[in-house]
Amino acid sequence: MSITVAVAGAKGRMGQEVVAAVQAEPDLRLVAQVDLGDDLVRALEETRPAALVDFTVPEAVLGNIEAALAHGVVPIVGTTGLSPQDVEHVRGLCRRHGVGALIAPNFAIGAVLMMRFAQEAAKYLPDAEIIEMHHEKKLDAPSGTAAKTAEMIAQGRAGATPTALPAGAFEKIPGARGGKGVGDVPVHSVRLPGFVASQEVIFGGLGQTLSIRHDSRDRKSFMPGVILAVRHAPALAAGGELVYGLENLL
Ligand code: NAP
């Protein structure tokens, strides 16, 4: 039996790739494509898909997830810009409706490995900075991948403390040292034409640096991860929990 799939943001850069990728898989069936201005709830009610793949915009994604869960549909979410509070809200909704969901800041398997290697390196080299590079049309900064990597570096340090800046250090241009969120890992966001999605994590130690870099050169790089997640939709539905990060399905 085929797994039925709806795509939100179907006319977008990622959505178009997802539509083509789902249509190319014999065990998956694309039943709905919605974009800005379409009635998602009606599409869900009419087509009853097993999964809703969402690559929309930060303002729309939470409403789409809520609609999917309320209709017993598993949201497979690639849209970035959700706050930690939003993620916790989705976790609660999954439990309330008894339907699972997947939120993956990065569906590229190479990027998932980059994050895993960064977590491992942080155990031995706690001083780290992240440079993420994306196309000029990306709305949010930093990227979801950078935020997740910072979280994983903070976990990987396991108590080892990074070196403090010297007393009196200051920025001549505000923001020159990047932004800091979880784990105080500086994140530098580059937005330039020519990039799809790249990230380099630089670790510094005594007389040495280690760089771990991943480049998505084409949006097709995300599709094996999206297809993998869609195939997990029945198991996610039964699990009734939010899964955060593609690495949990590998
Ligand atoms: P995009 O080209 O702007 O596509 C977004 C699409 O969603 C557009 O067609 C947009 O329509 C549509 N849309 C807006 N509001 C909507 C709504 N309420 N319901 C349904 N559709 C709606 O952006 P993109 O480059 O494809 O990226 C989409 C998202 O995926 C971004 O958050 C990006 O950061 C993320 N992303 C994630 C990964 C990952 O691996 N997790 C990888 C790449 C990108 P209009 O153009 O008419 O507004």
XYZ file of C-alpha atoms and ligand atoms in Angstrom:
298
model
C 0.000 0.000 0.000
C 1.359 3.441 -0.892
C 1.960 6.249 1.610
C -0.110 9.322 0.704
C 1.600 12.707 0.852
C 0.515 16.361 0.776
C 3.052 19.158 0.233
C 2.687 22.658 1.709
C 4.742 25.325 -0.031
C 4.511 23.222 -3.206
C 5.371 26.147 -5.501
C 8.468 27.156 -3.515
C 12.083 26.238 -4.278
C 12.073 23.283 -1.872
C 8.409 22.384 -2.406
C 8.887 21.873 -6.153
C 11.772 19.483 -5.466
C 9.655 17.575 -2.918
C 6.764 17.244 -5.388
C 9.122 15.791 -8.027
C 10.895 13.509 -5.514
C 7.625 12.083 -4.130
C 6.246 11.545 -7.658
C 9.397 9.576 -8.561
C 8.892 7.011 -5.754
C 6.579 4.104 -6.625
C 5.590 3.473 -2.988
C 4.536 7.106 -2.359
C 1.473 8.902 -3.742
C 1.210 12.680 -3.967
C -2.421 13.575 -3.166
C -2.313 17.342 -2.532
C -0.181 20.389 -3.313
C -0.947 23.615 -1.446
C 0.704 26.990 -1.504
C -0.043 30.528 -0.306
C -3.769 31.263 -0.766
C -4.853 27.595 -0.923
C -7.098 26.075 1.740
C -4.884 23.573 3.581
C -7.619 22.327 5.932
C -9.931 21.576 3.000
C -7.117 19.776 1.158
C -6.403 17.649 4.265
C -10.083 16.805 4.710
C -10.557 15.912 1.047
C -7.392 13.850 0.577
C -6.648 12.480 4.100
C -2.871 12.116 3.518
C -0.623 10.118 5.824
C 1.986 12.922 5.844
C 2.149 16.672 5.223
C 5.609 17.801 4.084
C 5.998 21.500 4.943
C 8.542 23.794 3.296
C 6.775 27.138 3.667
C 7.660 30.256 5.671
C 8.227 30.814 9.411
C 4.857 32.656 9.821
C 2.836 29.802 8.281
C 4.494 26.649 9.533
C 3.039 26.498 13.052
C -0.551 26.858 11.789
C 0.091 24.165 9.175
C 1.471 21.768 11.825
C -1.559 22.416 14.054
C -3.955 21.736 11.154
C -2.152 18.514 10.222
C -2.082 17.114 13.767
C -5.758 18.004 14.315
C -6.566 15.883 11.225
C -4.384 12.925 12.275
C -1.777 13.756 9.599
C 1.967 13.462 10.395
C 3.765 16.784 9.767
C 7.237 16.351 8.217
C 8.655 19.826 8.701
C 11.642 21.358 6.923
C 10.648 25.013 7.364
C 13.111 26.730 9.679
C 12.619 29.636 12.075
C 10.702 27.767 14.804
C 11.797 28.862 18.296
C 12.566 26.334 21.082
C 9.186 27.363 22.591
C 7.440 26.570 19.279
C 9.109 23.148 19.213
C 7.885 22.460 22.765
C 4.392 23.620 21.756
C 4.434 21.094 18.875
C 5.645 18.376 21.277
C 2.593 19.073 23.469
C 0.232 19.062 20.462
C 1.572 15.667 19.336
C 0.813 14.212 22.756
C -2.634 15.823 22.877
C -3.643 14.478 19.446
C -1.722 11.185 19.804
C -0.019 11.789 16.436
C 3.734 11.990 15.862
C 5.659 14.617 13.875
C 9.151 15.216 12.560
C 10.921 18.568 12.556
C 14.308 18.428 10.825
C 16.420 21.599 10.614
C 18.406 19.853 7.867
C 17.325 16.951 5.657
C 20.764 16.539 4.001
C 22.379 13.386 5.353
C 25.871 14.943 5.000
C 24.764 17.875 7.163
C 23.405 15.521 9.820
C 26.814 13.784 9.877
C 28.575 17.185 10.090
C 26.509 17.996 13.204
C 27.237 14.596 14.731
C 31.007 14.978 14.104
C 30.909 18.508 15.582
C 29.304 17.164 18.759
C 32.056 14.538 19.030
C 34.869 17.066 18.399
C 33.524 19.438 21.082
C 34.365 16.865 23.739
C 38.086 17.392 23.018
C 38.068 20.896 21.491
C 35.453 22.995 23.359
C 36.385 26.263 21.555
C 34.200 26.428 18.451
C 32.582 28.916 16.082
C 30.019 28.304 13.304
C 29.939 30.013 9.917
C 26.759 29.237 7.975
C 26.325 30.369 4.360
C 22.998 30.472 2.509
C 21.418 32.002 -0.600
C 20.401 35.665 -0.395
C 16.640 34.908 -0.274
C 16.731 33.000 3.020
C 14.488 34.826 5.517
C 15.739 33.675 8.921
C 19.169 33.929 10.537
C 20.890 32.017 11.917
C 19.875 28.856 10.066
C 18.059 26.066 11.908
C 21.096 23.883 11.251
C 23.446 26.376 12.939
C 21.166 26.651 15.974
C 20.958 22.855 16.253
C 24.752 22.494 15.786
C 25.365 25.019 18.598
C 23.038 22.981 20.825
C 24.913 19.759 19.982
C 28.335 21.391 20.570
C 27.108 22.581 23.985
C 26.032 19.002 24.803
C 29.256 17.534 23.386
C 31.470 19.732 25.567
C 30.179 17.768 28.557
C 31.377 20.330 31.098
C 34.614 21.363 29.317
C 34.590 25.167 29.276
C 35.558 27.225 26.223
C 38.294 29.854 26.560
C 36.976 33.259 27.669
C 37.810 36.372 25.634
C 40.472 38.566 27.285
C 39.223 41.313 29.612
C 38.636 44.485 27.594
C 37.848 42.696 24.303
C 35.300 44.741 22.324
C 33.622 44.963 18.910
C 34.483 47.935 16.678
C 31.552 46.941 14.430
C 28.519 45.608 16.382
C 27.972 41.950 15.544
C 31.536 41.402 14.282
C 31.949 38.474 16.679
C 28.690 36.880 15.491
C 25.524 36.115 17.434
C 25.361 33.794 20.409
C 22.508 31.515 21.474
C 22.686 28.121 23.119
C 26.086 27.280 24.613
C 27.443 30.752 23.736
C 28.803 29.326 20.459
C 29.347 32.305 18.104
C 27.367 31.949 14.847
C 28.182 34.005 11.736
C 25.479 34.088 9.029
C 26.535 34.799 5.438
C 23.804 35.533 2.834
C 25.064 35.610 -0.749
C 23.882 34.582 -4.219
C 25.576 31.374 -5.321
C 25.049 29.426 -2.104
C 22.332 26.849 -1.455
C 23.240 25.850 2.128
C 26.745 25.476 3.545
C 28.176 25.367 7.021
C 31.666 25.222 8.461
C 32.340 24.534 12.125
C 35.828 25.601 13.221
C 37.352 24.205 16.391
C 40.480 25.781 17.902
C 42.974 24.071 20.199
C 46.556 24.485 21.290
C 48.463 25.121 18.021
C 45.757 23.540 15.856
C 42.375 24.069 14.214
C 39.868 21.539 12.956
C 37.281 22.482 10.311
C 34.207 20.381 9.567
C 32.335 21.585 6.498
C 29.245 20.544 4.592
C 27.924 22.016 1.325
C 24.493 21.449 -0.174
C 25.210 22.388 -3.795
C 21.711 21.554 -5.034
C 18.310 21.329 -3.311
C 18.214 17.689 -4.435
C 20.640 17.038 -1.548
C 17.680 17.282 0.857
C 15.420 14.836 -0.995
C 16.757 11.433 0.203
C 16.222 12.675 3.784
C 12.689 13.912 3.016
C 11.766 10.594 1.355
C 13.251 8.662 4.284
C 11.124 10.733 6.694
C 7.941 10.251 4.622
C 8.495 6.482 4.693
C 8.641 6.752 8.502
C 5.229 8.506 8.615
C 3.258 5.400 9.699
C 5.753 4.692 12.517
C 5.743 8.376 13.543
C 1.933 8.391 13.592
C 1.864 5.377 15.871
C 4.616 6.757 18.130
C 2.578 9.866 18.933
C 5.690 11.921 19.781
C 7.619 14.747 18.181
C 10.941 13.638 16.701
C 13.381 16.558 16.365
C 16.223 15.969 13.916
C 16.649 13.536 11.024
C 19.487 11.773 12.875
C 16.844 10.067 15.027
C 15.555 8.201 11.949
C 18.968 7.116 10.608
P 10.388 29.545 -0.851
O 10.913 29.278 -2.216
O 10.073 30.961 -0.445
O 9.066 28.637 -0.676
C 8.096 28.817 0.301
C 6.756 28.599 -0.380
O 5.728 28.558 0.607
C 6.407 29.712 -1.349
O 5.856 29.170 -2.535
C 5.363 30.501 -0.546
O 4.472 31.220 -1.371
C 4.668 29.375 0.165
N 3.838 29.797 1.286
C 3.887 30.928 2.015
N 2.928 30.922 2.972
C 2.268 29.743 2.828
C 1.162 29.150 3.484
N 0.537 29.775 4.482
N 0.751 27.910 3.095
C 1.360 27.269 2.106
N 2.394 27.788 1.407
C 2.843 29.006 1.769
O 11.379 28.983 0.246
P 12.326 27.683 0.168
O 13.690 28.085 -0.239
O 11.614 26.615 -0.571
O 12.418 27.328 1.705
C 11.258 26.998 2.473
C 11.652 26.748 3.909
O 12.442 25.551 3.957
C 12.508 27.842 4.559
O 12.128 27.989 5.908
C 13.917 27.283 4.480
O 14.764 27.795 5.483
C 13.628 25.817 4.706
N 14.650 24.874 4.250
C 14.841 23.793 5.037
C 15.720 22.803 4.648
C 15.878 21.590 5.519
O 16.644 20.684 5.145
N 15.186 21.521 6.649
C 16.425 22.929 3.448
C 16.196 24.040 2.647
C 15.286 25.012 3.044
P 4.853 32.749 -1.802
O 6.168 32.674 -2.522
O 3.711 33.128 -2.664
O 4.967 33.522 -0.512
